[in-house]
Amino acid sequence: MNHSSTVYLETFGCQMNELDSELVRGHLRSLGYRFTDDFTKADVVLYNTCSVREQAENKAYSRLGLVGMRKKAGEQVILGVLGCMAERDGIDMLRRFPQVDLLCGPGELDRLPALIDNVRRTEGAAREERVALAGSKSRRSATLAAAEDHLELLDLSRAFEPTDGGADRRSAYVRITRGCNKFCTYCVVPNTRGAEVHRPPDSIVDECKRLVAAGVIEITLLGQTVNHYRYSHGLAVDSEGREQPQVGPGLAAFRAPIPDGQRVTTFARLLQRIHDEVPALQRLRFVTSYPRDFGDDILDVMAGCPRICRYIHAPAQSGSNRILKAMNRGYTREEYLEFIERVTSKLPDCTIAGDIIVGFPTETDAEFEETVSLVRAVPFKNNFIFKYSPRPGTVAIDRFEDDVPTEVKKLRNNLLLDIQTEVSRRVHESWVGRSVPVLVEEIREHGAAAPADPDSALSLAMAHPESKKIELRWNRRQATPRAGLQAIGRTPGDLIVAINLDHTTVGAEGAQALVGTVVEAQLTAAAPLLLQAQLVQ
Ligand code: SAH
Ligand code: SF4
Ligand code: F3S
């Protein structure tokens, strides 16, 4: 079969999608496909999509329009929609967007090469030959279908050769849990990613070892609620005795002691194992944490393992108990604050990040004020703030009218952003004067980086949990633009640091060599989302 095709793959959404795209890329490469960054040069165009908010979907729809125009102009292009939107929209998407040739949900990505082949070999391939969707209902009822999970093979057969230069090959994601069982009322993820399934700890540890052997120094464990990772041994093994992925227990399991005689790997134990069994790994991180049932056992392991990053991303979503209940989050404002209290007392250096939704249906001004006071009470280094977006297929869209006007959502969003900026500034300022290890991700010319925006001497884009780019700006008062080199990187607590290299002996080549290494930096000044530093030589 001729696989001399050139593929363009663009990714939207969260880190799960980034990892999925990496695995898809590795899989297609191993079959002879080549990749391009220029979509006009590709004969297979793939979009790995996100459904979490309407805005995320709109971006993908506009891309479909662009490819549609190429096709109308007579070009032979195969267009595939992968990921959460494919799963959410389902075959309806084929009707509305006839230019789409194939659909592949996030739980079926191992079947992607077959789908592409089907489209290529049989013009007008039958619908079932170009659509691979899990259909959340069937997967949820088939509790142990996870054991026959072919997707696991995709993670296991991951290509370990570093494909991209720079910091990319130094940092990697490893999935520990797929899917989600929480059913927060606003959220599409349980529908698009299916039931929560935990990977066997041996597979995870093995994958970490192989990544580190290939040069990775930072691993981020991924799950929608990582602290609810739990693997019961001896329940799911294949014919050769290898443990298989298994469906997660209900929430009650986290509040009861582990039954006598049951051998369980908890999240705390998993962290400890990776830390101990992969000693060359410099940084072990994890996202996202669920504010409920984050046990002291996890905090104790973090405190005892210096290479586990003291960083917790635990979205509060709201500060109002009534709204938290309507969201089905399963904790109260008081429980959230108690959790943060435990974090800061056991790990005083730990940085805390979160997400907030403003304008959830029926949210009053007074309830929004409770969110404001929560944000003020917690030392959040940053919070991603989202305006509620009603999503088809969720409980919230059926149960509540989207009754907070757009203008009010915008106002609350901006107010909260201002308050978060104050809180972030305070947190960043508290670090000034300290010396910290920084994993360098890129070298920039500062001054030269000051673009059209007159307010910013330096603006840079860094990935955030949903890989939306955030703009970081030096305020004019805080840094004067000068031409010169800066190394940009992150502390173990995910604080972004810009290290001035002007007055050092590091030349341009030496600066490039810092990318992907950890350097010691003395923090000298703070902006709300950025620390300035000098290299400790
Ligand atoms: N599993 C993670 C979050 C995954 S989705 C957790 O529970 O913390 C990432 C973020 O998108 C959420 O934390 C939430 O703040 C936001 N989000 C999800 N659905 C949304 C919706 N319908 N409207 C607005 N924001 C939403
Ligand atoms: Fe969505 Fe809630 Fe699951 Fe997070 S925990 S992915 S917000 S359902
Ligand atoms: Fe989006 Fe799916 Fe991730 S909806 S946030 S890509 S799990």
Coordinates of C-alpha atoms and ligand atoms in Angstrom, one line a residue:
M1 CA 0.0 0.0 0.0
N2 CA 1.3 3.4 -0.8
H3 CA 1.7 5.6 2.2
S4 CA 3.6 8.4 0.6
S5 CA 0.9 10.8 1.9
T6 CA 1.8 14.0 3.6
V7 CA -0.3 14.7 6.7
Y8 CA -1.1 18.0 8.4
L9 CA -2.3 17.5 12.0
E10 CA -3.5 20.4 14.1
T11 CA -4.5 20.0 17.8
F12 CA -7.0 21.9 19.8
G13 CA -8.0 21.4 23.5
C14 CA -6.3 19.9 26.5
Q15 CA -3.1 18.0 27.2
M16 CA -4.9 14.8 26.6
N17 CA -5.4 15.9 23.0
E18 CA -1.8 16.9 22.7
L19 CA -0.7 13.5 23.9
D20 CA -3.2 11.8 21.6
S21 CA -1.8 13.8 18.6
E22 CA 1.7 12.8 19.5
L23 CA 0.6 9.1 19.6
V24 CA -1.2 9.4 16.3
R25 CA 1.8 11.1 14.7
G26 CA 4.1 8.2 15.9
H27 CA 1.6 5.6 14.7
L28 CA 1.2 7.2 11.2
R29 CA 5.0 7.8 10.9
S30 CA 5.7 4.2 11.6
L31 CA 3.4 3.4 8.6
G32 CA 5.3 5.6 6.3
Y33 CA 3.3 8.8 6.5
R34 CA 5.2 12.1 6.4
F35 CA 4.1 15.3 8.2
T36 CA 4.0 18.9 7.2
D37 CA 3.4 22.2 9.1
D38 CA 1.8 23.7 6.0
F39 CA -1.8 22.6 5.5
T40 CA -1.8 23.6 1.8
K41 CA 0.9 21.0 1.2
A42 CA -0.9 18.1 2.8
D43 CA -3.1 15.5 1.2
V44 CA -4.4 14.3 4.5
V45 CA -5.6 17.1 6.9
L46 CA -6.5 16.0 10.4
Y47 CA -8.0 18.2 13.2
N48 CA -7.8 16.8 16.7
T49 CA -10.7 18.7 18.2
C50 CA -12.1 19.9 21.6
S51 CA -15.7 20.3 22.6
V52 CA -15.4 21.8 26.1
R53 CA -16.7 25.2 25.1
E54 CA -18.6 26.5 22.1
Q55 CA -15.6 28.7 21.2
A56 CA -13.3 25.7 21.0
E57 CA -15.7 24.1 18.5
N58 CA -16.0 27.3 16.4
K59 CA -12.3 27.3 15.8
A60 CA -12.4 23.8 14.4
Y61 CA -15.5 24.6 12.3
S62 CA -13.6 27.5 10.7
R63 CA -10.8 25.2 9.8
L64 CA -13.3 22.8 8.2
G65 CA -14.4 25.7 6.0
L66 CA -10.9 26.3 4.8
V67 CA -10.4 22.7 3.7
G68 CA -13.8 22.8 2.2
M69 CA -12.7 25.6 -0.1
R70 CA -9.6 23.6 -1.2
K71 CA -11.8 20.7 -2.0
K72 CA -14.3 22.9 -4.0
A73 CA -11.3 24.1 -6.0
G74 CA -10.8 20.5 -7.0
E75 CA -7.9 19.5 -4.8
Q76 CA -7.7 15.9 -3.6
V77 CA -7.6 16.2 0.2
I78 CA -8.7 13.7 2.8
L79 CA -10.2 15.6 5.7
G80 CA -10.5 13.9 9.1
V81 CA -12.0 15.2 12.3
L82 CA -10.5 13.5 15.4
G83 CA -11.1 13.8 19.1
C84 CA -13.9 15.1 21.3
M85 CA -15.9 17.0 18.6
A86 CA -16.1 13.9 16.4
E87 CA -17.4 12.0 19.4
R88 CA -19.9 14.7 20.4
D89 CA -21.2 15.6 17.0
G90 CA -21.2 12.1 15.7
I91 CA -22.3 11.3 12.2
D92 CA -24.4 14.4 12.1
M93 CA -21.2 16.2 11.3
L94 CA -20.9 14.3 8.0
R95 CA -24.3 15.6 7.0
R96 CA -23.5 19.2 7.9
F97 CA -20.0 19.2 6.6
P98 CA -19.9 17.0 3.4
Q99 CA -16.2 17.9 3.0
V100 CA -15.4 15.7 6.1
D101 CA -14.2 12.3 5.0
L102 CA -13.7 10.6 8.3
L103 CA -14.5 10.8 12.0
C104 CA -12.5 9.3 14.8
G105 CA -13.3 9.7 18.5
P106 CA -10.7 9.9 21.1
G107 CA -11.3 6.3 22.2
E108 CA -10.8 4.9 18.7
L109 CA -7.6 6.5 17.6
D110 CA -5.8 3.2 17.1
R111 CA -8.2 2.7 14.1
L112 CA -7.3 5.9 12.4
P113 CA -4.9 4.4 9.8
A114 CA -7.5 2.0 8.7
L115 CA -10.1 4.8 8.3
I116 CA -7.6 6.8 6.1
D117 CA -7.0 3.7 4.0
N118 CA -10.7 3.1 3.6
V119 CA -11.3 6.6 2.3
R120 CA -8.3 6.4 0.0
R121 CA -9.0 3.0 -1.5
T122 CA -12.8 3.3 -2.0
E123 CA -14.0 6.6 -3.3
G124 CA -17.2 7.3 -1.4
A125 CA -16.4 4.6 1.2
A126 CA -19.5 3.6 3.1
R127 CA -20.2 5.7 6.2
E128 CA -19.4 2.9 8.6
E129 CA -16.0 2.4 7.0
R130 CA -14.9 6.0 7.7
V131 CA -16.4 6.5 11.1
A132 CA -15.0 5.2 14.4
L133 CA -16.8 6.5 17.4
A134 CA -17.1 4.8 20.8
G135 CA -20.7 5.9 21.6
S136 CA -20.5 6.7 25.2
K137 CA -23.5 4.6 26.2
S138 CA -22.2 1.3 24.9
R139 CA -18.8 1.9 26.5
R140 CA -20.3 2.8 29.9
S141 CA -22.4 -0.3 30.2
A142 CA -19.6 -2.6 29.1
T143 CA -17.7 -2.2 32.3
L144 CA -14.8 -4.5 31.5
A145 CA -14.6 -3.6 27.8
A146 CA -11.6 -1.6 29.0
A147 CA -9.7 -4.8 29.4
E148 CA -9.9 -5.3 25.6
D149 CA -8.9 -1.8 25.1
H150 CA -6.9 -1.5 22.0
L151 CA -6.2 2.1 22.8
E152 CA -3.8 0.9 25.5
L153 CA -1.7 -0.5 22.7
L154 CA -1.3 2.9 21.2
D155 CA 0.1 4.3 24.5
L156 CA 2.3 1.2 24.9
S157 CA 3.7 1.3 21.4
R158 CA 4.6 5.0 21.7
A159 CA 7.6 6.0 19.7
F160 CA 10.4 7.0 22.0
E161 CA 12.7 8.7 19.6
P162 CA 12.7 12.4 20.2
T163 CA 11.1 13.9 17.1
D164 CA 11.2 17.5 17.9
G165 CA 14.2 19.4 19.1
G166 CA 14.5 21.7 22.0
A167 CA 12.5 21.5 25.2
D168 CA 9.8 19.3 23.6
R169 CA 11.8 16.1 23.9
R170 CA 12.7 17.0 27.5
S171 CA 9.1 17.1 28.6
A172 CA 6.5 14.4 28.1
Y173 CA 3.0 13.5 29.1
V174 CA 2.1 10.1 30.4
R175 CA -1.6 9.1 30.7
I176 CA -2.6 7.4 33.9
T177 CA -6.4 7.6 33.6
R178 CA -8.6 8.0 30.6
G179 CA -12.1 9.3 30.7
C180 CA -14.1 10.7 33.6
N181 CA -16.9 9.5 35.9
K182 CA -17.7 12.8 37.7
F183 CA -20.4 14.2 35.4
C184 CA -20.1 17.8 36.5
T185 CA -23.3 19.1 35.0
Y186 CA -21.7 21.6 32.6
C187 CA -19.1 19.3 31.2
V188 CA -18.9 17.2 27.9
V189 CA -15.8 15.2 28.9
P190 CA -17.6 12.2 30.4
N191 CA -19.6 11.9 27.1
T192 CA -16.6 12.4 24.8
R193 CA -14.0 10.4 26.6
G194 CA -16.2 7.8 28.2
A195 CA -15.9 6.0 31.5
E196 CA -12.9 6.5 33.8
V197 CA -10.3 3.8 33.1
H198 CA -7.0 3.4 35.0
R199 CA -3.9 2.1 33.4
P200 CA -1.9 -0.6 35.2
P201 CA 0.9 0.9 37.3
D202 CA 3.6 -1.4 35.7
S203 CA 2.7 0.0 32.2
I204 CA 2.9 3.6 33.5
V205 CA 6.2 3.1 35.3
D206 CA 7.6 1.3 32.3
E207 CA 6.6 4.1 30.0
C208 CA 8.3 6.7 32.3
K209 CA 11.5 4.6 32.3
R210 CA 11.6 4.5 28.5
L211 CA 10.9 8.2 28.1
V212 CA 13.7 9.0 30.5
A213 CA 16.0 6.7 28.7
A214 CA 15.2 8.6 25.5
G215 CA 16.2 11.9 27.2
V216 CA 13.1 13.2 28.9
I217 CA 13.7 15.0 32.2
E218 CA 10.2 16.1 33.0
I219 CA 7.1 13.9 33.0
T220 CA 3.5 15.2 33.5
L221 CA 1.0 12.5 34.5
L222 CA -2.4 13.1 32.9
G223 CA -5.9 12.4 34.1
Q224 CA -9.1 14.4 34.5
T225 CA -9.0 13.7 38.2
V226 CA -5.5 12.3 38.8
N227 CA -5.8 12.0 42.6
H228 CA -8.6 9.5 42.0
Y229 CA -6.2 7.1 40.3
R230 CA -6.7 3.6 41.8
Y231 CA -5.7 0.3 40.5
S232 CA -6.8 -3.0 42.2
H233 CA -4.4 -5.7 41.4
G234 CA -5.4 -9.2 40.4
L235 CA -8.7 -8.3 38.9
A236 CA -7.9 -7.8 35.2
V237 CA -5.1 -9.8 33.6
D238 CA -4.6 -11.1 30.1
S239 CA -3.8 -14.7 29.1
E240 CA -0.1 -14.0 29.7
G241 CA -0.7 -12.6 33.2
R242 CA -0.2 -9.0 32.2
E243 CA -2.4 -6.5 34.0
Q244 CA -4.9 -4.6 31.9
P245 CA -6.6 -1.2 32.2
Q246 CA -9.6 -1.2 34.6
V247 CA -12.7 0.9 35.2
G248 CA -12.4 3.1 38.2
P249 CA -14.4 2.7 41.5
G250 CA -17.1 5.0 42.6
L251 CA -16.5 8.1 44.7
A252 CA -17.4 6.2 47.9
A253 CA -14.2 4.1 47.5
F254 CA -12.1 7.1 48.4
R255 CA -13.8 7.7 51.8
A256 CA -13.6 4.1 53.0
P257 CA -10.5 2.1 54.0
I258 CA -9.1 -0.3 51.4
P259 CA -10.7 -3.7 52.1
D260 CA -8.5 -6.3 53.8
G261 CA -6.6 -8.4 51.4
Q262 CA -7.1 -6.2 48.4
R263 CA -3.9 -5.0 46.8
V264 CA -4.3 -1.5 45.5
T265 CA -2.0 1.0 43.9
T266 CA -3.3 4.4 45.0
F267 CA -2.2 7.7 43.4
A268 CA 0.1 8.3 46.3
R269 CA 1.7 4.9 45.8
L270 CA 2.0 5.4 42.1
L271 CA 3.8 8.7 42.6
Q272 CA 6.2 7.1 45.1
R273 CA 6.9 4.2 42.7
I274 CA 7.7 6.5 39.7
H275 CA 9.9 8.7 41.9
D276 CA 11.8 5.7 43.3
E277 CA 11.9 3.5 40.2
V278 CA 12.9 6.2 37.8
P279 CA 15.7 8.0 39.6
A280 CA 17.0 9.9 36.6
L281 CA 13.7 11.7 36.2
Q282 CA 14.2 15.2 37.4
R283 CA 10.7 16.5 37.5
L284 CA 7.5 14.5 38.1
R285 CA 4.2 16.5 37.8
F286 CA 0.6 15.8 37.5
V287 CA -2.7 17.4 36.3
T288 CA -5.6 17.8 37.0
S289 CA -6.4 17.3 40.6
Y290 CA -10.0 17.0 41.9
P291 CA -10.5 19.1 45.1
R292 CA -12.4 16.2 46.7
D293 CA -10.6 13.3 48.3
F294 CA -7.1 14.6 47.8
G295 CA -5.6 12.6 50.7
D296 CA -2.8 13.5 53.1
D297 CA -1.1 10.4 51.8
I298 CA -0.5 12.2 48.5
L299 CA 0.8 15.3 50.3
D300 CA 3.1 13.2 52.4
V301 CA 4.6 11.5 49.4
M302 CA 5.1 14.9 47.7
A303 CA 6.8 16.2 50.9
G304 CA 9.1 13.2 51.0
C305 CA 10.1 13.1 47.3
P306 CA 12.2 16.1 46.2
R307 CA 11.8 15.4 42.5
I308 CA 8.0 15.6 42.6
C309 CA 7.0 19.1 41.7
R310 CA 5.2 21.1 44.4
Y311 CA 2.5 22.2 42.0
I312 CA -1.2 21.4 42.2
H313 CA -3.8 22.4 39.6
A314 CA -7.1 21.9 41.4
P315 CA -10.0 23.8 39.8
A316 CA -12.5 25.3 42.4
Q317 CA -14.9 26.3 39.6
S318 CA -17.0 28.4 42.0
G319 CA -16.9 29.8 45.6
S320 CA -20.6 29.4 46.1
N321 CA -22.0 26.3 47.7
R322 CA -25.3 26.5 45.9
I323 CA -23.5 26.8 42.5
L324 CA -21.1 24.0 43.4
K325 CA -24.0 21.8 44.1
A326 CA -25.7 22.7 40.8
M327 CA -22.5 21.9 39.1
N328 CA -22.4 18.5 40.9
R329 CA -18.8 19.1 42.0
G330 CA -19.2 17.0 45.2
Y331 CA -17.5 19.4 47.6
T332 CA -18.3 22.6 49.4
R333 CA -16.4 25.9 49.5
E334 CA -15.4 25.0 53.1
E335 CA -14.0 21.7 52.0
Y336 CA -12.0 23.3 49.2
L337 CA -10.5 25.8 51.6
E338 CA -9.7 23.0 54.1
F339 CA -7.9 21.2 51.3
I340 CA -5.9 24.2 50.4
E341 CA -5.1 24.7 54.1
R342 CA -3.7 21.1 54.2
V343 CA -1.6 21.7 51.1
T344 CA -0.1 25.0 52.3
S345 CA 0.7 23.6 55.8
K346 CA 2.3 20.4 54.6
L347 CA 4.0 21.9 51.5
P348 CA 4.6 25.6 52.2
D349 CA 6.3 26.1 48.8
C350 CA 3.6 24.5 46.8
T351 CA 2.1 26.6 44.0
I352 CA -1.6 26.3 43.4
A353 CA -3.5 26.9 40.1
G354 CA -7.1 26.5 39.2
D355 CA -10.1 27.1 36.9
I356 CA -13.2 29.1 37.5
I357 CA -16.5 29.2 35.6
V358 CA -18.4 32.5 35.8
G359 CA -22.0 32.9 34.8
F360 CA -23.1 29.4 35.5
P361 CA -27.0 29.4 35.1
T362 CA -28.8 31.1 38.0
E363 CA -25.5 32.5 39.5
T364 CA -26.4 35.8 41.3
D365 CA -24.2 38.8 42.0
A366 CA -23.9 37.6 45.6
E367 CA -22.9 34.2 44.6
F368 CA -20.3 35.6 42.2
E369 CA -19.0 37.6 45.1
E370 CA -18.4 34.4 47.0
T371 CA -16.2 33.3 44.1
V372 CA -14.4 36.6 44.3
S373 CA -13.7 36.1 48.0
L374 CA -12.5 32.5 47.4
V375 CA -10.0 33.7 44.8
R376 CA -8.8 36.3 47.3
A377 CA -8.5 33.8 50.1
V378 CA -6.3 31.2 48.2
P379 CA -2.8 31.9 47.0
F380 CA -3.5 31.0 43.4
K381 CA -0.5 31.6 41.2
N382 CA -3.0 31.7 38.3
N383 CA -6.6 30.8 37.6
F384 CA -8.1 30.1 34.2
I385 CA -11.4 31.9 34.1
F386 CA -14.1 30.7 31.7
K387 CA -17.6 32.1 30.9
Y388 CA -20.1 29.3 31.1
S389 CA -20.9 27.8 27.7
P390 CA -23.9 25.5 27.5
R391 CA -22.9 22.2 25.9
P392 CA -25.2 19.8 24.1
G393 CA -25.5 16.5 25.9
T394 CA -24.8 17.8 29.4
V395 CA -27.2 17.8 32.3
A396 CA -26.9 21.6 32.8
I397 CA -28.2 22.4 29.3
D398 CA -31.3 20.4 30.0
R399 CA -31.8 21.4 33.5
F400 CA -31.0 25.1 33.5
E401 CA -31.7 28.0 31.2
D402 CA -28.5 29.9 30.3
D403 CA -29.9 32.9 32.1
V404 CA -26.9 35.0 32.9
P405 CA -26.7 37.6 30.1
T406 CA -23.5 37.6 28.0
E407 CA -22.7 41.1 29.2
V408 CA -22.9 40.0 32.9
K409 CA -20.7 37.0 32.1
K410 CA -18.2 39.3 30.5
L411 CA -18.3 41.7 33.4
R412 CA -17.7 39.0 36.0
N413 CA -15.0 37.5 33.9
N414 CA -13.1 40.8 33.7
L415 CA -13.6 41.6 37.4
L416 CA -12.3 38.2 38.4
L417 CA -9.3 38.5 36.0
D418 CA -8.4 41.8 37.7
I419 CA -8.6 40.2 41.1
Q420 CA -6.6 37.2 40.0
T421 CA -4.0 39.5 38.6
E422 CA -3.6 41.1 42.1
V423 CA -3.4 37.6 43.7
S424 CA -0.9 36.4 41.1
R425 CA 1.3 39.4 41.6
R426 CA 1.3 38.8 45.4
V427 CA 2.3 35.2 44.9
H428 CA 5.0 36.0 42.4
E429 CA 6.4 38.8 44.5
S430 CA 6.7 36.4 47.5
W431 CA 9.3 34.5 45.4
V432 CA 11.6 37.4 44.7
G433 CA 15.0 37.0 46.3
R434 CA 15.0 33.3 46.2
S435 CA 17.1 31.0 44.0
V436 CA 15.3 28.4 42.0
P437 CA 16.0 25.7 39.4
V438 CA 14.5 26.6 36.0
L439 CA 13.9 24.2 33.1
V440 CA 14.8 26.4 30.1
E441 CA 12.2 26.1 27.3
E442 CA 13.3 28.7 24.8
I443 CA 15.7 31.6 24.2
R444 CA 14.3 34.9 23.2
E445 CA 15.6 38.3 22.3
H446 CA 14.0 40.7 24.7
G447 CA 13.4 44.1 23.4
A448 CA 13.2 42.7 20.0
A449 CA 10.2 40.7 21.3
A450 CA 8.3 43.9 22.0
P451 CA 5.7 43.8 19.3
A452 CA 3.1 46.3 18.0
D453 CA 1.5 46.4 21.4
P454 CA 3.1 49.5 23.1
D455 CA 2.2 48.4 26.6
S456 CA 4.3 45.3 26.4
A457 CA 8.0 45.2 26.5
L458 CA 7.9 41.4 26.4
S459 CA 5.0 39.3 25.4
L460 CA 5.4 35.6 25.2
A461 CA 3.1 32.7 24.8
M462 CA 3.2 29.7 27.1
A463 CA 1.1 26.6 27.1
H464 CA -1.6 26.3 29.8
P465 CA -3.6 23.3 30.8
E466 CA -5.8 23.5 27.8
S467 CA -2.9 24.7 25.7
K468 CA -4.6 28.0 25.0
K469 CA -1.8 30.5 24.7
I470 CA -1.7 33.1 27.4
E471 CA 0.0 36.3 26.8
L472 CA 2.5 37.4 29.4
R473 CA 3.3 41.0 29.6
W474 CA 5.9 42.9 31.3
N475 CA 4.6 46.2 32.4
R476 CA 6.7 49.1 31.2
R477 CA 7.4 50.1 34.7
Q478 CA 8.8 46.7 35.5
A479 CA 11.2 46.1 32.7
T480 CA 12.6 48.4 30.1
P481 CA 13.0 46.8 26.7
R482 CA 16.6 46.2 25.8
A483 CA 18.0 44.1 23.0
G484 CA 19.6 41.0 24.5
L485 CA 19.0 37.4 25.2
Q486 CA 16.7 35.9 27.8
A487 CA 16.2 32.3 28.7
I488 CA 12.5 31.5 29.4
G489 CA 11.6 28.5 31.5
R490 CA 9.6 27.2 34.4
T491 CA 10.3 26.4 38.1
P492 CA 9.2 23.1 39.5
G493 CA 6.1 25.0 40.8
D494 CA 5.3 26.1 37.2
L495 CA 6.2 29.7 37.8
I496 CA 7.4 31.3 34.5
V497 CA 10.9 32.8 34.7
A498 CA 12.7 35.1 32.3
I499 CA 16.5 34.9 32.9
N500 CA 18.5 37.8 31.6
L501 CA 21.6 36.6 29.9
D502 CA 23.0 40.0 29.0
H503 CA 25.6 40.3 31.7
T504 CA 26.8 36.8 31.6
T505 CA 29.5 35.0 29.7
V506 CA 26.8 33.0 27.8
G507 CA 26.9 33.8 24.1
A508 CA 24.2 33.1 21.5
E509 CA 25.3 29.5 21.0
G510 CA 25.8 28.9 24.7
A511 CA 22.3 30.3 25.2
Q512 CA 20.7 27.8 22.8
A513 CA 22.5 25.0 24.6
L514 CA 20.6 25.9 27.8
V515 CA 17.3 24.9 26.2
G516 CA 16.2 21.6 27.7
T517 CA 18.5 21.9 30.7
V518 CA 17.8 23.0 34.3
V519 CA 19.7 26.1 35.5
E520 CA 19.8 27.8 38.8
A521 CA 18.4 31.3 38.8
Q522 CA 18.2 34.1 41.3
L523 CA 14.8 35.8 41.2
T524 CA 15.0 39.6 41.0
A525 CA 11.6 41.0 40.1
A526 CA 8.0 40.0 39.7
A527 CA 5.1 40.7 37.4
P528 CA 1.7 39.0 37.8
L529 CA 2.6 36.1 35.6
L530 CA 6.3 36.2 35.3
L531 CA 9.5 36.4 37.3
Q532 CA 12.7 38.1 36.2
A533 CA 16.0 36.5 37.2
Q534 CA 19.7 36.4 36.9
L535 CA 21.7 33.3 36.1
V536 CA 23.6 31.8 39.1
Q537 CA 26.9 30.9 37.5
Ligands
SAH1 N1 -11.1 17.6 34.7 C1 -10.8 18.9 35.0 C2 -11.3 19.9 34.0 C3 -11.4 19.6 32.5 S1 -12.2 20.7 31.5 C4 -11.4 19.2 36.3 O1 -12.5 18.8 36.7 O2 -10.9 20.0 37.0 C5 -11.2 22.2 31.8 C6 -11.9 23.3 32.4 O3 -12.8 23.8 31.4 C7 -12.8 23.1 33.6 O4 -12.0 23.1 34.8 C8 -13.8 24.2 33.5 O5 -13.4 25.3 34.3 C9 -13.9 24.5 32.1 N2 -15.1 24.1 31.5 C10 -15.6 22.8 31.3 N3 -16.8 22.9 30.7 C11 -17.2 24.2 30.6 C12 -18.3 24.8 30.1 N4 -19.4 24.1 29.6 N5 -18.3 26.2 30.1 C13 -17.3 26.9 30.5 N6 -16.2 26.3 31.0 C14 -16.1 24.9 31.1
SF4_2 FE1 -15.5 17.5 33.4 FE2 -15.9 17.4 36.0 FE3 -14.8 15.3 34.8 FE4 -13.4 17.6 35.1 S1 -14.2 16.2 36.7 S2 -13.5 16.4 33.3 S3 -15.0 19.1 34.9 S4 -16.8 16.0 34.4
F3S3 FE1 -11.5 19.4 25.1 FE2 -11.9 16.8 25.1 FE3 -9.8 17.8 26.4 S1 -13.4 18.3 25.2 S2 -10.7 19.7 27.1 S3 -10.1 17.9 24.2 S4 -11.0 16.0 27.0

